[in-house]
Short mmCIF file of C-alpha atoms in Angstrom, two decimals:
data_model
loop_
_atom_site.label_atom_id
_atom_site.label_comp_id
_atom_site.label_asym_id
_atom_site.label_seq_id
_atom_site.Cartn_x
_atom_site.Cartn_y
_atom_site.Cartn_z
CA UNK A 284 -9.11 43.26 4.70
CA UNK A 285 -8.32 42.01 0.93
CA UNK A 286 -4.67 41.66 1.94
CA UNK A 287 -5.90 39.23 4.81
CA UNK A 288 -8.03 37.32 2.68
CA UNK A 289 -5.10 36.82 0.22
CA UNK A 290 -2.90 36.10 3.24
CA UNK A 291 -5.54 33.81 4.36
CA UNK A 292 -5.95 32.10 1.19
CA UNK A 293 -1.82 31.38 0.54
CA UNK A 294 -1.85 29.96 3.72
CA UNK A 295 -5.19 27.36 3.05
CA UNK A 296 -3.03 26.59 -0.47
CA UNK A 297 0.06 25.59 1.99
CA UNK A 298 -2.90 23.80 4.33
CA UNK A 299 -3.63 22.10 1.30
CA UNK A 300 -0.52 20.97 0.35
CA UNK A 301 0.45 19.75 3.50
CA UNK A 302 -2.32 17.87 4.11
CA UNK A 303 -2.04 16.38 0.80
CA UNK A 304 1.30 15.88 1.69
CA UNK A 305 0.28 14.25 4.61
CA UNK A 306 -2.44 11.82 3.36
CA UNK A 307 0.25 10.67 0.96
CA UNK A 308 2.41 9.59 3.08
CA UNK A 309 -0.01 8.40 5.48
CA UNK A 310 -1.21 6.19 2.77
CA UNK A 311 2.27 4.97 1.76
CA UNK A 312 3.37 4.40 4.85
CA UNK A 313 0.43 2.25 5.89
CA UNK A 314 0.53 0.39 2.69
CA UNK A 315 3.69 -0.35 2.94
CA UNK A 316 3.36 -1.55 6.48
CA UNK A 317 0.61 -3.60 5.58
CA UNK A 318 3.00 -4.67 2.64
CA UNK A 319 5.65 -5.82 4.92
CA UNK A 320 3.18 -7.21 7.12
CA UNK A 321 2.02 -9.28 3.84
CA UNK A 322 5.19 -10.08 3.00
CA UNK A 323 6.31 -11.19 6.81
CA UNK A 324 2.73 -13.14 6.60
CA UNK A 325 3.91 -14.47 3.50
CA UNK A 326 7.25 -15.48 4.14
CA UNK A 327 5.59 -17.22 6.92
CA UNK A 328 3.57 -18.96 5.21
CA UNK A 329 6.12 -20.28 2.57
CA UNK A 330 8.47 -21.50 5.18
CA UNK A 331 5.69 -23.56 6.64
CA UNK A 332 5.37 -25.07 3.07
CA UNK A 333 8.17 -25.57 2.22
CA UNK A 334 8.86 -27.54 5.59
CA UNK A 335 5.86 -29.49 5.06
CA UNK A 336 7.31 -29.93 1.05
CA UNK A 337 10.31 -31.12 2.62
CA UNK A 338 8.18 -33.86 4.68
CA UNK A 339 6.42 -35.03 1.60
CA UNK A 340 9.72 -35.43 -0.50
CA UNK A 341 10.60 -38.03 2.92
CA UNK A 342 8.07 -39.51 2.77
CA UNK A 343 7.49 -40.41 -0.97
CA UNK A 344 11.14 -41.75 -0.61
CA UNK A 345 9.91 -43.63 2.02
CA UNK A 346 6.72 -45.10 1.33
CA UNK A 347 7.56 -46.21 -2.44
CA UNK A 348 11.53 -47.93 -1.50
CA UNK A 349 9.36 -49.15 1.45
CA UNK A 350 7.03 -51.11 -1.13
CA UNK A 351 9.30 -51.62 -3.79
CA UNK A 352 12.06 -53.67 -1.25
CA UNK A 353 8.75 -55.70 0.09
CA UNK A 354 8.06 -57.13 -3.39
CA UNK A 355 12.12 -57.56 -4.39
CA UNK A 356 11.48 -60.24 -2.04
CA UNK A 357 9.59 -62.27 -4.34
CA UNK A 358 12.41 -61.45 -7.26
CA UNK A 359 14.78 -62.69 -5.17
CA UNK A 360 13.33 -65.96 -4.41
CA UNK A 361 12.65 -66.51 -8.30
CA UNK A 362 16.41 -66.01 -8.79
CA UNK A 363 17.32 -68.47 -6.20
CA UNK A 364 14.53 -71.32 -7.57
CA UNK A 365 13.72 -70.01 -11.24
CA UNK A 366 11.57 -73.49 -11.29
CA UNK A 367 8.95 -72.21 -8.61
CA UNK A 368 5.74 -71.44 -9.99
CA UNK A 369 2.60 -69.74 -9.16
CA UNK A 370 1.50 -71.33 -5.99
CA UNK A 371 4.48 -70.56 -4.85
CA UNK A 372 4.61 -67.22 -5.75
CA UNK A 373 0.94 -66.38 -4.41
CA UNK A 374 1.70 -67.22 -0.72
CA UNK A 375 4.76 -64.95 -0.75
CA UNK A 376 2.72 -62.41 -2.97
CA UNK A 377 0.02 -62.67 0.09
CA UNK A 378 2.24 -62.10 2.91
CA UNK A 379 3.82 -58.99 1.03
CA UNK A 380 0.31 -57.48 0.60
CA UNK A 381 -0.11 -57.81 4.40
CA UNK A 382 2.85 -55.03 5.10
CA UNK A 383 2.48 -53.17 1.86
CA UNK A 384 0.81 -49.66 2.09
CA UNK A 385 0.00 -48.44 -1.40
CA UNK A 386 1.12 -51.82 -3.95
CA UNK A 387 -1.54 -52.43 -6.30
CA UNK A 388 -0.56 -55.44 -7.76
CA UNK A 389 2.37 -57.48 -8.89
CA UNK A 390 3.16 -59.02 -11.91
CA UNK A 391 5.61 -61.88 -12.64
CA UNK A 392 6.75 -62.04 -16.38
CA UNK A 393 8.92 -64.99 -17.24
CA UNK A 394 10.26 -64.26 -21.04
CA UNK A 395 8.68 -61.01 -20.84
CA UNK A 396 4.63 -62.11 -20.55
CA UNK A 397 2.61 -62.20 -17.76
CA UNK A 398 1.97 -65.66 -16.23
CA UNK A 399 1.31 -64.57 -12.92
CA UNK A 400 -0.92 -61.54 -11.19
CA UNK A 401 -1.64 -61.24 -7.28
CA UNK A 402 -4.45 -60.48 -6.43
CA UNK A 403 -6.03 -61.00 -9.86
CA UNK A 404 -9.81 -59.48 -8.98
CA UNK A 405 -9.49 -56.27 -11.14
CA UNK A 406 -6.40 -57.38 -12.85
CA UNK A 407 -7.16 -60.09 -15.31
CA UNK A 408 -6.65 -57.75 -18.67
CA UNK A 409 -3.09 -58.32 -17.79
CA UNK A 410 -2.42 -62.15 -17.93
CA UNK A 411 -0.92 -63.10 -20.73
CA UNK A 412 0.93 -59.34 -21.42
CA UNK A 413 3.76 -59.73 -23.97
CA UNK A 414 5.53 -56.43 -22.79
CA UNK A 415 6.74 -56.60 -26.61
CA UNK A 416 3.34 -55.63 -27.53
CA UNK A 417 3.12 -52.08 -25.36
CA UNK A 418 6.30 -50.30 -26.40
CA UNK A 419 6.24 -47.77 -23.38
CA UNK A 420 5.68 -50.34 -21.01
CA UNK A 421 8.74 -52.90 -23.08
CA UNK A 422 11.10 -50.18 -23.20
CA UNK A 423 11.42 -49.73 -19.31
CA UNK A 424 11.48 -53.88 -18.75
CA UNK A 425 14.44 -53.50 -20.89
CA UNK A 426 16.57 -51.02 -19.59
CA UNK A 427 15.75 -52.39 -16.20
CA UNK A 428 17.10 -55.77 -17.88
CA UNK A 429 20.30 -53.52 -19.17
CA UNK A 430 21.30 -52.21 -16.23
CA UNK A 431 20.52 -55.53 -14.65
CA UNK A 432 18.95 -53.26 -11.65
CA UNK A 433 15.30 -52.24 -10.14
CA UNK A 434 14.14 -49.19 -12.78
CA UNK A 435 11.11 -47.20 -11.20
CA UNK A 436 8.71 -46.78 -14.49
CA UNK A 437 5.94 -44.16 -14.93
CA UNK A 438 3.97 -43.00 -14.12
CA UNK A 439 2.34 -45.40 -16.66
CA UNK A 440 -1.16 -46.17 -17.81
CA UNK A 441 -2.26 -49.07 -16.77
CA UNK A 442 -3.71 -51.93 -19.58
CA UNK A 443 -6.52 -52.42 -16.49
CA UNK A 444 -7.36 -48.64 -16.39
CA UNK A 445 -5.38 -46.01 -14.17
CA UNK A 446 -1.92 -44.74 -13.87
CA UNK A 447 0.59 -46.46 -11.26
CA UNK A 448 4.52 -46.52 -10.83
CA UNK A 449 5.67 -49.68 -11.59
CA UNK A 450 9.21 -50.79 -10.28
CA UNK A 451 10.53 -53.48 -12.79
CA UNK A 452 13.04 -55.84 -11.44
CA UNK A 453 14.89 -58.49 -13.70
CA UNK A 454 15.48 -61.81 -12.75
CA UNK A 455 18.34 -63.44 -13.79
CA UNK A 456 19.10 -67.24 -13.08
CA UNK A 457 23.34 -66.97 -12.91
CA UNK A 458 23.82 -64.04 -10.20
CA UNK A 459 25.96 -62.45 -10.43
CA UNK A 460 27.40 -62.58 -14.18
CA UNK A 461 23.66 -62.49 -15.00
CA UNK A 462 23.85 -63.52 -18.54
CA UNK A 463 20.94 -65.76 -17.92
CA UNK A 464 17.90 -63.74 -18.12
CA UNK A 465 14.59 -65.18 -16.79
CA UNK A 466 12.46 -62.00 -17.42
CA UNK A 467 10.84 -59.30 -15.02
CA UNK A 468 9.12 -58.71 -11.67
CA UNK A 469 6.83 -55.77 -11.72
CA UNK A 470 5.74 -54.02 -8.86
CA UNK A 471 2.65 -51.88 -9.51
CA UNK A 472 2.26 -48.58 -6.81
CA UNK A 473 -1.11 -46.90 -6.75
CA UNK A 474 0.16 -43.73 -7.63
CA UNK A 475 -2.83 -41.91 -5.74
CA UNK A 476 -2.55 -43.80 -2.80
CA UNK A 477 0.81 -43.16 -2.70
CA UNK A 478 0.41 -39.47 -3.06
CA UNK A 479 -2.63 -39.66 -0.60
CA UNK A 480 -0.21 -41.30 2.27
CA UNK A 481 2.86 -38.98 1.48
CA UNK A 482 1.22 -36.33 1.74
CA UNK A 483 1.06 -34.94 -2.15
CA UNK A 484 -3.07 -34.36 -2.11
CA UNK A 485 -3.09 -32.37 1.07
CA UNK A 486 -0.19 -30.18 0.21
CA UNK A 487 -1.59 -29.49 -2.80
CA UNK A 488 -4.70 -28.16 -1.65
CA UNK A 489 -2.51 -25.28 0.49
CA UNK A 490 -0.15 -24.26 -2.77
CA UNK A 491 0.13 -24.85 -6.62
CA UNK A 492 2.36 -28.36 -6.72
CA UNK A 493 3.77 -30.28 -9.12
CA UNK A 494 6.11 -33.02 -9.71
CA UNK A 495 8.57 -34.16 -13.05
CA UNK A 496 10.57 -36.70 -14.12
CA UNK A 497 8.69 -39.66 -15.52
CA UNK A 498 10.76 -42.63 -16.05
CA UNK A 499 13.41 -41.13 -13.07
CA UNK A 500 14.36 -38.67 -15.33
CA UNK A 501 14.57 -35.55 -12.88
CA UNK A 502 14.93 -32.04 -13.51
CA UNK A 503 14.87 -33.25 -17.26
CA UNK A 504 11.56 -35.45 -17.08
CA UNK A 505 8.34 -34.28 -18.53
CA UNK A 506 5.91 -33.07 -15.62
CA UNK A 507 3.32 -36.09 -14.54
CA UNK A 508 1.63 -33.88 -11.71
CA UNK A 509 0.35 -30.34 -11.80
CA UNK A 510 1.18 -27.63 -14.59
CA UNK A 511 5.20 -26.95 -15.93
CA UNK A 512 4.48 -23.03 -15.57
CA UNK A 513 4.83 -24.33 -11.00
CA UNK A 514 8.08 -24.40 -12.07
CA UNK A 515 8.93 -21.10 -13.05
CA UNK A 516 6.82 -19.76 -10.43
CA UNK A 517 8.29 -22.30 -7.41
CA UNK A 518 9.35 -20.44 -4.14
CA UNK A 519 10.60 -24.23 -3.22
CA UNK A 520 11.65 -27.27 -4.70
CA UNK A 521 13.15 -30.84 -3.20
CA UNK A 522 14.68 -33.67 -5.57
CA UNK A 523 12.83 -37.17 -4.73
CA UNK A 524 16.00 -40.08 -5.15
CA UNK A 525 14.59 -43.04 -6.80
CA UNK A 526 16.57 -46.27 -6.77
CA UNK A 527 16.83 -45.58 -10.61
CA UNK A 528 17.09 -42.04 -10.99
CA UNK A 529 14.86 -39.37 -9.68
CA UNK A 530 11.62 -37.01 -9.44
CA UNK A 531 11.99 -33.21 -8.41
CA UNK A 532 8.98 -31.89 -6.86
CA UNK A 533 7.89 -27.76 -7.32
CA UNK A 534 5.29 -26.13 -4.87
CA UNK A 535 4.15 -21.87 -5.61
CA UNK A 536 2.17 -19.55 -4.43
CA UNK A 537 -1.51 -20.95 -5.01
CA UNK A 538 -4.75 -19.37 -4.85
CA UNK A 539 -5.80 -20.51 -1.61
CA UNK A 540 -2.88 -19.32 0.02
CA UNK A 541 -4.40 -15.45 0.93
CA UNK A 542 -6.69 -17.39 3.71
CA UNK A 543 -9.99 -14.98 4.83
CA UNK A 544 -7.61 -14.56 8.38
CA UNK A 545 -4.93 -12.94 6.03
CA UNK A 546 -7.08 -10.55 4.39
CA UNK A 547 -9.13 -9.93 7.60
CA UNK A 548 -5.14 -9.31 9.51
CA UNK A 549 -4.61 -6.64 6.02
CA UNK A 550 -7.74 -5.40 7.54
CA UNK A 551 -7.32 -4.47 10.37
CA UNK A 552 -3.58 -3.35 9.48
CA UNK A 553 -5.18 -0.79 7.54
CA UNK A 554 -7.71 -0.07 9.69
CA UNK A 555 -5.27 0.91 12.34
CA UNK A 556 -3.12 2.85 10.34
CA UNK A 557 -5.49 4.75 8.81
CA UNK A 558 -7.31 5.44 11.88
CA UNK A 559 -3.79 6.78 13.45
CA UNK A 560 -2.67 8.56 10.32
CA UNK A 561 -6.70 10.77 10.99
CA UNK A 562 -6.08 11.28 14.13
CA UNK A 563 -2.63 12.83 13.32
CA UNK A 564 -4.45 14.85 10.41
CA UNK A 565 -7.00 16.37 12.72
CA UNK A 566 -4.15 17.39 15.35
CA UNK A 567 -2.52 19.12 12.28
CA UNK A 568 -5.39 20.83 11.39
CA UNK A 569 -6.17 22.11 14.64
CA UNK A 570 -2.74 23.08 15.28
CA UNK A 571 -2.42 24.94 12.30
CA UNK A 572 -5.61 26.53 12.76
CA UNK A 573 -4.52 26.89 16.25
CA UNK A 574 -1.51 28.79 15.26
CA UNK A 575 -3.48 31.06 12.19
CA UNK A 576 -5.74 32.31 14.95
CA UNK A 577 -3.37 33.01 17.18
CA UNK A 578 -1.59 35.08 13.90
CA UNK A 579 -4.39 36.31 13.22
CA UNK A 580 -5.15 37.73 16.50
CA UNK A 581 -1.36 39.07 16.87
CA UNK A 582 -2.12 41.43 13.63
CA UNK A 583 -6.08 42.16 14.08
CA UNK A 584 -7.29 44.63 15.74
CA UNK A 585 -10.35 42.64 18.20
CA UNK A 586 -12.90 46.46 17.79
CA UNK A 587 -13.07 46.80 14.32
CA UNK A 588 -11.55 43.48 13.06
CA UNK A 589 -9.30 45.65 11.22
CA UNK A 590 -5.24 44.80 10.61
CA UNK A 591 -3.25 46.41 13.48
CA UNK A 592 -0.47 48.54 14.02
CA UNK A 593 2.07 45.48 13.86
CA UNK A 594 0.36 44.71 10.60
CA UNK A 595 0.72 48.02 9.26
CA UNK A 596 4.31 48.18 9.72
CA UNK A 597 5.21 44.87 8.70
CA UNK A 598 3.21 46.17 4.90
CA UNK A 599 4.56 49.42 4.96
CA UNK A 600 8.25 47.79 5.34
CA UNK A 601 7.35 45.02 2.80
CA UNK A 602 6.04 48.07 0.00
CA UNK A 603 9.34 50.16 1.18
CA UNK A 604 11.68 46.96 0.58
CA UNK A 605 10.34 46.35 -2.77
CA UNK A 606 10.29 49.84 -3.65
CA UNK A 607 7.13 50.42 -4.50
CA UNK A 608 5.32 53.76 -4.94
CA UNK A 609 2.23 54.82 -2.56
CA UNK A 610 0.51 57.09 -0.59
CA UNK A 611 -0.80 56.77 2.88
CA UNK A 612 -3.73 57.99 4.27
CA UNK A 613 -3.98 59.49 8.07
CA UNK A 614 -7.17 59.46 9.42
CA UNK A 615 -8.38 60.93 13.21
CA UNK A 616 -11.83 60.78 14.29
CA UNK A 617 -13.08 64.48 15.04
CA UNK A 618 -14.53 64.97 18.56
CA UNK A 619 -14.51 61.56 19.19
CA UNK A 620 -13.11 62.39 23.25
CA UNK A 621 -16.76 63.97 23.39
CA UNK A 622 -18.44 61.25 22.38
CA UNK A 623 -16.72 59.12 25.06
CA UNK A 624 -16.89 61.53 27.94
CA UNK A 625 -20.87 62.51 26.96
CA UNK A 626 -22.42 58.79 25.75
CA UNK A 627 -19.70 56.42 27.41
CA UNK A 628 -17.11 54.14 25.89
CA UNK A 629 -20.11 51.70 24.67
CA UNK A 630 -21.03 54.21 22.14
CA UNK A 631 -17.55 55.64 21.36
CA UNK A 632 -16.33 51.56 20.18
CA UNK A 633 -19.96 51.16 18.19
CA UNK A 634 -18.90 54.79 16.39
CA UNK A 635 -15.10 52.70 15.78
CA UNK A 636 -16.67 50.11 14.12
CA UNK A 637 -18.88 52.09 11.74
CA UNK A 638 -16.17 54.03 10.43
CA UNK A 639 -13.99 50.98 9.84
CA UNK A 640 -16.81 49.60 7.78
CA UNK A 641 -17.67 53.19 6.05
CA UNK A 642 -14.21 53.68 5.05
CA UNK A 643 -14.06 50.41 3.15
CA UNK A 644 -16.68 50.55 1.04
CA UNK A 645 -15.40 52.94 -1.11
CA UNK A 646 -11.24 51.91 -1.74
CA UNK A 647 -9.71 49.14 -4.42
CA UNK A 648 -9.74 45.85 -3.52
CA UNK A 649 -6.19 46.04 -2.84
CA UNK A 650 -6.30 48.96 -1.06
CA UNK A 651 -5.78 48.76 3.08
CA UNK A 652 -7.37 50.00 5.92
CA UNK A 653 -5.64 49.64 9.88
CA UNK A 654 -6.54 50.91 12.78
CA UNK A 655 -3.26 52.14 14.51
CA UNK A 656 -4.99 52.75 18.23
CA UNK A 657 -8.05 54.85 19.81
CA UNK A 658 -9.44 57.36 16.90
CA UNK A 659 -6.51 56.72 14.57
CA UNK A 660 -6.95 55.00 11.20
CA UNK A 661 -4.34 54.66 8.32
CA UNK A 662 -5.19 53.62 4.33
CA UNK A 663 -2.51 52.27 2.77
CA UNK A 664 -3.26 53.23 -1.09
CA UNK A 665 -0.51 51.12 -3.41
CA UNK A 666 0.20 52.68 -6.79
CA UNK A 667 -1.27 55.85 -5.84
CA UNK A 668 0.75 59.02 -5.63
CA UNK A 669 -0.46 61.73 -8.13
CA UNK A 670 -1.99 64.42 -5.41
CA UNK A 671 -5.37 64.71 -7.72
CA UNK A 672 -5.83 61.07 -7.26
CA UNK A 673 -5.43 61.01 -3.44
CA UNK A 674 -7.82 64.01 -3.25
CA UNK A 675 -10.37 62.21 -5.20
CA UNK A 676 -10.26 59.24 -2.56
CA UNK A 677 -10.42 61.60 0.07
CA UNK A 678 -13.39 63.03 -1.21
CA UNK A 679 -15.13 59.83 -2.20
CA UNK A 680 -14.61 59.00 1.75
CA UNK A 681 -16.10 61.86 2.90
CA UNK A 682 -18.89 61.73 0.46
CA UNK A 683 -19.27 58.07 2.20
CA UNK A 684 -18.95 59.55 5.48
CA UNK A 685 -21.92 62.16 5.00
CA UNK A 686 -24.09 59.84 3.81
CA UNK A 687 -23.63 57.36 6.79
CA UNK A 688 -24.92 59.27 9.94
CA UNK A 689 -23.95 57.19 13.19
CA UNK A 690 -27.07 56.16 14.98
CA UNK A 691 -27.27 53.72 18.00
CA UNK A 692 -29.98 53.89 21.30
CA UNK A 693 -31.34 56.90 19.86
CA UNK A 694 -28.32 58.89 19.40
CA UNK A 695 -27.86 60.27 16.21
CA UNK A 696 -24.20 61.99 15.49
CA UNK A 697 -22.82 62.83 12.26
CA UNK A 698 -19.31 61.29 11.39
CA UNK A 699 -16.03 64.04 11.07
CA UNK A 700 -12.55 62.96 9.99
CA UNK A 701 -9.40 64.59 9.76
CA UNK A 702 -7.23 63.22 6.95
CA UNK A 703 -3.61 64.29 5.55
CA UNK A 704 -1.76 62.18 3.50
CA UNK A 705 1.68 61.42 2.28
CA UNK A 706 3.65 59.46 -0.62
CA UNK A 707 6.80 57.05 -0.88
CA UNK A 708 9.03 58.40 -1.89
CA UNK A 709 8.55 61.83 -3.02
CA UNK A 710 7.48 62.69 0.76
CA UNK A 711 9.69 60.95 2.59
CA UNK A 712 12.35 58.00 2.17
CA UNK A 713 12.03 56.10 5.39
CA UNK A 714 8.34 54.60 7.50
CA UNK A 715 9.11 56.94 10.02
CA UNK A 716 9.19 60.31 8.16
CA UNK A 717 6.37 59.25 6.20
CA UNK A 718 4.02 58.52 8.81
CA UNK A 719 5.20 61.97 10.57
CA UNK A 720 4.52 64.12 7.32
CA UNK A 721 1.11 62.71 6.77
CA UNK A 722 -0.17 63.11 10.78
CA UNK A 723 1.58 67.00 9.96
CA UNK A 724 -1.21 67.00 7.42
CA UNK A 725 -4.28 65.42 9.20
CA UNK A 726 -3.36 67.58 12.78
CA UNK A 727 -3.34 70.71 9.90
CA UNK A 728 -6.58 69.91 8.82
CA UNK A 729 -7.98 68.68 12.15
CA UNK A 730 -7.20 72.58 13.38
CA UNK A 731 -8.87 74.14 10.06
CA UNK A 732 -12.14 71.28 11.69
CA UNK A 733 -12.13 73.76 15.16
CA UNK A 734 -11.72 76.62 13.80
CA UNK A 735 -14.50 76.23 11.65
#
């Protein structure tokens, strides 16, 4: 029975490791579909922005040329009559405002100071501006003045509080040499409005965004909107073409991007997966079990629960193999037809199983008891050969054997056994020859029983 329970407990280590094996990969594989899945969810996701990134980059284009060609207008008509003056310039001013989307103001600076501001609620810090005086603001009249073109400025703030792009547009009187310079036309964009029609606020709300390239300065420009690290961390990025240069726009992963519907999908991902990958583990588990028992039942006898015949041969030819040195142990219950034939077969399997336990108690751990068929038992005895050593187990056993009388529905019998014995390999070389010298023995001594 000890060599079952070590057989028994090698194969709950190799349970063990297979289901540890299992659960691993279980695990992996379900986190790595519900990686992918992520990752499909994610890519997703990022294509959506960056379409929608794509949108806003049109339609910043759009909305601030839009404004900025609405107010060269009003340039335009200063170059053609530098004489007109304010009222003049407020009626055209007016009519601009009507199709403009996001203009805040514009400013008309003949020499370089503000004479004229439409509308001029909210705006009157700025009359009488001498650019000269605000060296950021001066320094982009006069490289629009330079490159005798419109130059998109900012975003700047504002001498009336808040930041705006302004698009400054020089006037000159002798188009088109333009050595005669009049001074500027400033166009002032609500930068939030702007961002607020294009698009910007919204998107920014789904990912991290941000935007460079003050003065039209591009992929160069210091960042105006959001944090530089967007940058380094951009999945997408789309270049905004100014009429004087440009502004390149970032968006990344932000923090609202893993929506409650994503993590509720991961869920559920693993929530299938691991449900699947138990289900498989108990069908492993029952079909190993399944397959143990059935083992198990292949090399136990069902009486006494003892290993079987097929058992005892497959040890005996595993201890021959290996060469190992041992002594078996024939056993033959005495009278044990008269029992059968005088208290039926009822009795005769309760007197099998009492032996079977009676003849374990006293044997090593490692020691082996089978039950070949009917009366016969065989102890397998491992590093046991010296013929003082098997008589002193053989005595032990009968010692056992007197003590235990067999008593069942008031039938009291006392127990008899025949034993001879025999040792690999001073007795014999092969299974065969050994198992024939030591029944020699035990039918000797089982004659020596009747005769006395």
């Amino acid at each position: 029975m000890k060599y079952f329970r070590l057989l028994n407990t090698k194969n709950k280590l190799l349970l063990s490791v297979a289901l540890l094996l299992l659960i691993t990969s279980t695990t992996v594989l379900v986190e790595y579909l519900n990686h992918n899945f992520q990752n499909s969810i994610k890519l997703h996701r990022q294509q959506q922005l960056s379409q929608k990134l794509s949108l806003v980059r049109a339609n910043l284009e759009s909305e601030l040329n839009a404004n900025i060609f609405l107010a060269d207008s009003l340039a335009t008509i200063i170059t053609v009559n530098p004489l007109s003056g304010p009222q003049e310039w407020e009626k055209l001013a007016e009519t601009l405002f009507l199709k403009a989307s996001s203009i805040r103001n514009i400013a008309i600076a003949p020499n370089n100071i503000v004479s004229f501001v439409y509308p001029l609620a909210g705006n009157e810090a700025v009359l009488g501006l001498d650019y000269r005086s605000l060296p950021e603001q001066f320094l982009t009249v006069e490289l629009a003045r330079q490159r005798q073109e419109i130059f998109i400025a900012g975003p700047l703030t504002l001498l009336q509080g808040g930041n705006a792009v302004i698009a400054r547009m020089p006037v000159f009187t002798d188009p088109p040499i333009n050595n005669q310079y009049w001074g500027t036309c400033s166009v002032v964009v609500d930068i939030d409005k702007l961002f607020e029609l294009a698009g910007v606020t919204a998107l920014a709300y789904q990912g991290k965004l941000a935007i460079r390239g003050k003065n039209g300065s591009g992929e160069q420009g210091d960042v105006f909107y959001g944090d530089e690290d967007i940058f380094a961390q951009a999945f997408a990025t789309e270049t905004i073409r100014l009429l004087s240069g440009s502004w390149v726009l970032a968006l990344a992963e932000g923090p609202n991007n893993r929506s409650a519907e994503n993590q509720w999908l991961s869920i559920i991902v693993r929530l299938i997966g691991y449900t699947i990958g138990s289900l498989l583990l108990l069908v492993f588990i029952s079909l190993f079990y399944g397959f143990q028992l059935a083992q198990l039942n292949a090399l136990q006898d069902p009486l006494t629960l003892l290993p079987n015949r097929r058992f005892t041969m497959q040890l005996l030819e595993k201890l021959v193999k290996a060469g190992s040195q041992f002594s078996i142990l024939s056993l033959d219950v005495d009278n044990f037809k008269h029992v059968n034939d005088s208290y039926g077969h009822a009795v005769g399997d309760s007197l099998l199983q009492e032996v079977a336990k009676i003849l374990q108690q006293p044997l090593r751990s490692y020691d082996t008891v089978c039950r070949l068929s009917g009366d016969e038992f065989l102890i397998i005895l491992p590093r046991v050969t010296r013929k003082q050593d098997i008589e002193s187990i053989i005595n032990k056993l009968n010692s056992k054997l007197l003590e235990n009388d067999f008593q069942t529905k008031g039938i009291n019998l006392k127990i008899a056994l025949s034993i001879g014995f025999a040792s690999f390999p001073s007795d014999a070389s092969d299974i065969e020859s050994l198992l024939h010298h030591a029944d020699l023995a035990m039918y000797k001594e089982k004659e020596q029983h009747k005769m006395a």
